[in-house]
Amino acid sequence: MHASITAAYLARYRKAAADSPAELLPLTGAQRRFLITRRLAPQTRSDVVPLFFAYPRGTLDERRLARAAAAVAARHPALCGGFATVRGTPVLRTGGPSAEAARIAVAPGGTAREALRTALLDWPVDGPALRLLFAREPDGDEELLALALDHAACDEQSLGVLTAELSQAYEADEPPAAGPAPQALADYRQAVELQLAAEDAAGGPAAQAHWGRRLGGLTGAGGGAAAATGMLTERLPAAEGAARGAVFPALLDAVGAAAHRLQREAGPLALGYPWGGRPPGAPAALGCFLNTLVHPAGPTSPAGPTSPAGPASPAAPVGTSDLDALADAWWDDLDHAGTPFDEVVRAARTAGAPWSGALDAMLTLEDLHRRPPLVLGGTPGRETHLAGRPLAAPLAVSASHGDDLLVRLAWDSDRFPEADARAAFDDLLAVLRHHLHAHV
């Protein structure tokens, strides 16, 4: 039996940290992947998690933003110090707040959106972990703020903590601490160690067999990161009642339909999605505790196409999956959600898939009810979105579920013509509407 990737990392970490155990903290599997990718390909842009908010012109004060960013970062070890490689082993080196706030100049004839997009593309590989960047529209009455984080320090659960704490820190306008309190460091270490123990336990033979069965037929070749991108958006009614529990499996089927429209593969494609949270009993430490799961997005579901819907709902679009069968398979996947991505790739390749681990598509779903607004100067920011940002896969779908269901499809515009992307988005929306209508 092979040693797990997590166990091998922990052995290397203990050797690297032997001389300074208090200074060097271990990394979760997701954090290691982010850091290793940067080290292997220095020209690769950092993975960044940005939120964008519009405020009335004159709302934002750069000095207060800088103090708020430093004050919040100082509370959380993941936002202090910096990621490093010691004796070939990725670690988090503890230190002071890794944060900045800056006004971004808008080029003549440009817009605040363009200025912020350019600034984020130039994100330094080695930090800071938290940045608050803002720019004023030259000919408008708004200014745009980007709350952006190194993905290795942040997951969805962290975003709500940050918007709440930044709102409070901006209002208080107090000097930041020099770094995390000893208890915060102890809590973070405990959370990461529990996560690593869960990852190690989830990489056993049963998980390997499950992922081998699920992903052994993958045919997609992936497409790598996309630099030139386009975006399409649609707002649908919020899912209520029984439909709410069907949103994610419905999205899996809908994104699969879009991916097959664009990539025209006959077999299953690798559709990745982030999943996870803090392990049971772990402190609620801010950081990156997610895993990337893989769904084999086939032209049809495991049980084949659905039967035509009854008269109360529209007929299923061609190729629509049986959502109950798809959801059952997805729930089985969630039973093995802790298996580290690298172990999943190994299982798929052992089962015969000619798969490098590159993803054909990505899906994210955020519950906006879990994230309080970012209130600065007494004004809640109006959340907005920027097109044209780099993607980790040739196709990415983001859904935000709040007062409505906002669906955004972004694609590699160097690879797929806009007309094809629009047709794929139409397929996605048709499948999604069908499933959600059928579960009302």
Short mmCIF file of N, CA and C in Angstrom, two decimals, residues 115-200:
data_model
loop_
_atom_site.label_atom_id
_atom_site.label_comp_id
_atom_site.label_asym_id
_atom_site.label_seq_id
_atom_site.Cartn_x
_atom_site.Cartn_y
_atom_site.Cartn_z
N ALA A 115 -8.90 49.73 -14.54
CA ALA A 115 -7.76 49.98 -13.66
C ALA A 115 -7.63 48.88 -12.61
N LEU A 116 -8.74 48.48 -12.00
CA LEU A 116 -8.68 47.43 -10.98
C LEU A 116 -8.34 46.08 -11.59
N ARG A 117 -8.89 45.79 -12.76
CA ARG A 117 -8.57 44.52 -13.41
C ARG A 117 -7.07 44.43 -13.70
N THR A 118 -6.48 45.51 -14.20
CA THR A 118 -5.04 45.52 -14.48
C THR A 118 -4.24 45.35 -13.21
N ALA A 119 -4.64 46.03 -12.14
CA ALA A 119 -3.92 45.91 -10.87
C ALA A 119 -3.97 44.49 -10.33
N LEU A 120 -5.10 43.82 -10.46
CA LEU A 120 -5.21 42.45 -9.97
C LEU A 120 -4.39 41.48 -10.82
N LEU A 121 -4.29 41.76 -12.11
CA LEU A 121 -3.46 40.91 -12.97
C LEU A 121 -1.99 41.01 -12.59
N ASP A 122 -1.61 42.14 -11.98
CA ASP A 122 -0.22 42.35 -11.57
C ASP A 122 0.01 41.97 -10.11
N TRP A 123 -0.86 41.16 -9.55
CA TRP A 123 -0.75 40.75 -8.15
C TRP A 123 0.62 40.11 -7.91
N PRO A 124 1.36 40.60 -6.89
CA PRO A 124 2.68 40.02 -6.62
C PRO A 124 2.57 38.56 -6.18
N VAL A 125 3.43 37.72 -6.69
CA VAL A 125 3.37 36.29 -6.38
C VAL A 125 3.56 36.04 -4.89
N ASP A 126 4.39 36.85 -4.23
CA ASP A 126 4.71 36.60 -2.83
C ASP A 126 4.02 37.57 -1.88
N GLY A 127 2.80 37.99 -2.23
CA GLY A 127 2.03 38.76 -1.27
C GLY A 127 1.70 40.15 -1.77
N PRO A 128 1.02 40.93 -0.94
CA PRO A 128 0.43 40.58 0.36
C PRO A 128 -0.80 39.68 0.22
N ALA A 129 -1.24 39.14 1.36
CA ALA A 129 -2.36 38.20 1.31
C ALA A 129 -3.70 38.89 1.14
N LEU A 130 -3.83 40.12 1.66
CA LEU A 130 -5.08 40.87 1.61
C LEU A 130 -4.81 42.24 1.01
N ARG A 131 -5.60 42.60 0.00
CA ARG A 131 -5.44 43.93 -0.62
C ARG A 131 -6.82 44.57 -0.78
N LEU A 132 -6.89 45.85 -0.46
CA LEU A 132 -8.06 46.67 -0.71
C LEU A 132 -7.65 47.72 -1.73
N LEU A 133 -8.12 47.57 -2.95
CA LEU A 133 -7.76 48.46 -4.05
C LEU A 133 -9.01 49.20 -4.50
N PHE A 134 -8.89 50.52 -4.69
CA PHE A 134 -10.07 51.25 -5.14
C PHE A 134 -9.69 52.29 -6.18
N ALA A 135 -10.65 52.57 -7.03
CA ALA A 135 -10.45 53.53 -8.12
C ALA A 135 -11.75 54.27 -8.35
N ARG A 136 -11.65 55.55 -8.71
CA ARG A 136 -12.82 56.37 -8.96
C ARG A 136 -13.12 56.44 -10.44
N GLU A 137 -14.40 56.36 -10.76
CA GLU A 137 -14.80 56.54 -12.15
C GLU A 137 -14.58 58.00 -12.55
N PRO A 138 -13.82 58.26 -13.60
CA PRO A 138 -13.52 59.64 -13.97
C PRO A 138 -14.77 60.46 -14.30
N ASP A 139 -15.74 59.83 -14.91
CA ASP A 139 -16.94 60.58 -15.36
C ASP A 139 -18.21 60.05 -14.71
N GLY A 140 -18.09 59.55 -13.48
CA GLY A 140 -19.27 59.02 -12.81
C GLY A 140 -19.32 59.45 -11.37
N ASP A 141 -20.31 58.98 -10.66
CA ASP A 141 -20.49 59.36 -9.27
C ASP A 141 -20.22 58.20 -8.32
N GLU A 142 -19.45 57.20 -8.79
CA GLU A 142 -19.12 56.05 -7.97
C GLU A 142 -17.62 55.80 -7.93
N GLU A 143 -17.21 55.09 -6.88
CA GLU A 143 -15.86 54.55 -6.83
C GLU A 143 -15.98 53.05 -6.56
N LEU A 144 -15.06 52.31 -7.12
CA LEU A 144 -15.12 50.85 -7.10
C LEU A 144 -14.01 50.32 -6.21
N LEU A 145 -14.38 49.40 -5.31
CA LEU A 145 -13.42 48.79 -4.38
C LEU A 145 -13.29 47.31 -4.68
N ALA A 146 -12.05 46.83 -4.75
CA ALA A 146 -11.78 45.40 -4.85
C ALA A 146 -11.25 44.92 -3.51
N LEU A 147 -11.98 44.01 -2.89
CA LEU A 147 -11.49 43.28 -1.72
C LEU A 147 -10.94 41.98 -2.26
N ALA A 148 -9.61 41.85 -2.25
CA ALA A 148 -8.98 40.72 -2.93
C ALA A 148 -8.05 39.99 -1.99
N LEU A 149 -8.06 38.67 -2.09
CA LEU A 149 -7.24 37.83 -1.22
C LEU A 149 -6.52 36.77 -2.01
N ASP A 150 -5.32 36.45 -1.54
CA ASP A 150 -4.62 35.28 -2.04
C ASP A 150 -5.47 34.06 -1.71
N HIS A 151 -5.80 33.26 -2.72
CA HIS A 151 -6.69 32.12 -2.50
C HIS A 151 -6.08 31.12 -1.50
N ALA A 152 -4.76 31.08 -1.41
CA ALA A 152 -4.13 30.17 -0.46
C ALA A 152 -4.42 30.56 0.99
N ALA A 153 -4.95 31.76 1.21
CA ALA A 153 -5.27 32.22 2.56
C ALA A 153 -6.76 32.34 2.81
N CYS A 154 -7.58 31.94 1.84
CA CYS A 154 -9.00 32.27 1.94
C CYS A 154 -9.87 31.23 1.24
N ASP A 155 -11.03 30.93 1.85
CA ASP A 155 -12.06 30.15 1.17
C ASP A 155 -13.40 30.86 1.37
N GLU A 156 -14.48 30.28 0.87
CA GLU A 156 -15.77 30.97 0.93
C GLU A 156 -16.19 31.28 2.36
N GLN A 157 -15.95 30.33 3.27
CA GLN A 157 -16.34 30.56 4.66
C GLN A 157 -15.62 31.77 5.24
N SER A 158 -14.42 32.06 4.74
CA SER A 158 -13.64 33.19 5.25
C SER A 158 -14.20 34.54 4.79
N LEU A 159 -14.91 34.56 3.67
CA LEU A 159 -15.34 35.84 3.11
C LEU A 159 -16.31 36.57 4.02
N GLY A 160 -17.25 35.84 4.62
CA GLY A 160 -18.19 36.48 5.53
C GLY A 160 -17.51 37.05 6.76
N VAL A 161 -16.50 36.33 7.27
CA VAL A 161 -15.73 36.83 8.41
C VAL A 161 -15.05 38.14 8.04
N LEU A 162 -14.49 38.19 6.85
CA LEU A 162 -13.72 39.37 6.44
C LEU A 162 -14.61 40.58 6.20
N THR A 163 -15.75 40.41 5.54
CA THR A 163 -16.59 41.58 5.31
C THR A 163 -17.11 42.14 6.63
N ALA A 164 -17.44 41.25 7.58
CA ALA A 164 -17.91 41.72 8.88
C ALA A 164 -16.80 42.43 9.64
N GLU A 165 -15.61 41.83 9.67
CA GLU A 165 -14.52 42.42 10.45
C GLU A 165 -13.99 43.70 9.81
N LEU A 166 -13.94 43.76 8.49
CA LEU A 166 -13.49 44.99 7.84
C LEU A 166 -14.46 46.13 8.10
N SER A 167 -15.75 45.84 8.09
CA SER A 167 -16.74 46.88 8.40
C SER A 167 -16.50 47.44 9.80
N GLN A 168 -16.27 46.55 10.76
CA GLN A 168 -16.05 46.98 12.14
C GLN A 168 -14.74 47.75 12.28
N ALA A 169 -13.68 47.24 11.66
CA ALA A 169 -12.37 47.88 11.79
C ALA A 169 -12.33 49.25 11.12
N TYR A 170 -13.01 49.40 10.00
CA TYR A 170 -13.06 50.70 9.32
C TYR A 170 -13.77 51.73 10.20
N GLU A 171 -14.83 51.29 10.88
CA GLU A 171 -15.57 52.20 11.76
C GLU A 171 -14.75 52.57 12.99
N ALA A 172 -14.03 51.57 13.57
CA ALA A 172 -13.26 51.82 14.78
C ALA A 172 -12.04 52.68 14.52
N ASP A 173 -11.37 52.47 13.36
CA ASP A 173 -10.20 53.27 12.96
C ASP A 173 -9.14 53.28 14.06
N GLU A 174 -8.77 52.07 14.52
CA GLU A 174 -7.77 51.95 15.58
C GLU A 174 -6.48 51.36 15.02
N PRO A 175 -5.34 51.64 15.68
CA PRO A 175 -4.06 51.09 15.21
C PRO A 175 -4.09 49.57 15.23
N PRO A 176 -3.51 48.91 14.23
CA PRO A 176 -3.52 47.44 14.19
C PRO A 176 -2.51 46.86 15.17
N ALA A 177 -2.74 45.60 15.57
CA ALA A 177 -1.78 44.87 16.39
C ALA A 177 -0.58 44.47 15.53
N ALA A 178 0.47 44.07 16.21
CA ALA A 178 1.70 43.69 15.50
C ALA A 178 1.56 42.34 14.82
N GLY A 179 0.63 41.52 15.28
CA GLY A 179 0.45 40.20 14.70
C GLY A 179 -0.58 39.42 15.49
N PRO A 180 -0.81 38.17 15.13
CA PRO A 180 -1.86 37.38 15.79
C PRO A 180 -1.54 37.12 17.26
N ALA A 181 -2.57 37.01 18.07
CA ALA A 181 -2.41 36.64 19.46
C ALA A 181 -2.00 35.17 19.55
N PRO A 182 -1.32 34.79 20.63
CA PRO A 182 -0.92 33.37 20.77
C PRO A 182 -2.07 32.39 20.61
N GLN A 183 -3.26 32.74 21.12
CA GLN A 183 -4.40 31.84 21.00
C GLN A 183 -4.83 31.68 19.55
N ALA A 184 -4.76 32.79 18.77
CA ALA A 184 -5.11 32.70 17.35
C ALA A 184 -4.15 31.78 16.61
N LEU A 185 -2.87 31.86 16.94
CA LEU A 185 -1.88 30.97 16.32
C LEU A 185 -2.15 29.52 16.69
N ALA A 186 -2.46 29.28 17.97
CA ALA A 186 -2.74 27.92 18.41
C ALA A 186 -3.99 27.37 17.74
N ASP A 187 -5.02 28.21 17.61
CA ASP A 187 -6.25 27.76 16.96
C ASP A 187 -6.02 27.44 15.49
N TYR A 188 -5.24 28.29 14.83
CA TYR A 188 -4.98 28.06 13.40
C TYR A 188 -4.20 26.76 13.22
N ARG A 189 -3.17 26.56 14.03
CA ARG A 189 -2.38 25.33 13.92
C ARG A 189 -3.27 24.11 14.15
N GLN A 190 -4.13 24.16 15.16
CA GLN A 190 -5.02 23.03 15.44
C GLN A 190 -5.95 22.76 14.26
N ALA A 191 -6.52 23.83 13.68
CA ALA A 191 -7.42 23.65 12.55
C ALA A 191 -6.72 23.00 11.36
N VAL A 192 -5.50 23.45 11.06
CA VAL A 192 -4.76 22.89 9.93
C VAL A 192 -4.37 21.44 10.22
N GLU A 193 -3.93 21.15 11.45
CA GLU A 193 -3.54 19.78 11.76
C GLU A 193 -4.73 18.83 11.69
N LEU A 194 -5.90 19.29 12.14
CA LEU A 194 -7.10 18.46 12.01
C LEU A 194 -7.48 18.26 10.54
N GLN A 195 -7.30 19.30 9.73
CA GLN A 195 -7.58 19.18 8.30
C GLN A 195 -6.64 18.16 7.66
N LEU A 196 -5.36 18.22 8.01
CA LEU A 196 -4.40 17.28 7.43
C LEU A 196 -4.69 15.85 7.88
N ALA A 197 -5.12 15.69 9.12
CA ALA A 197 -5.48 14.35 9.59
C ALA A 197 -6.68 13.83 8.80
N ALA A 198 -7.66 14.70 8.54
CA ALA A 198 -8.83 14.29 7.77
C ALA A 198 -8.43 13.95 6.33
N GLU A 199 -7.53 14.72 5.75
CA GLU A 199 -7.08 14.45 4.38
C GLU A 199 -6.32 13.13 4.31
N ASP A 200 -5.50 12.87 5.32
CA ASP A 200 -4.76 11.61 5.34
C ASP A 200 -5.71 10.42 5.44
#
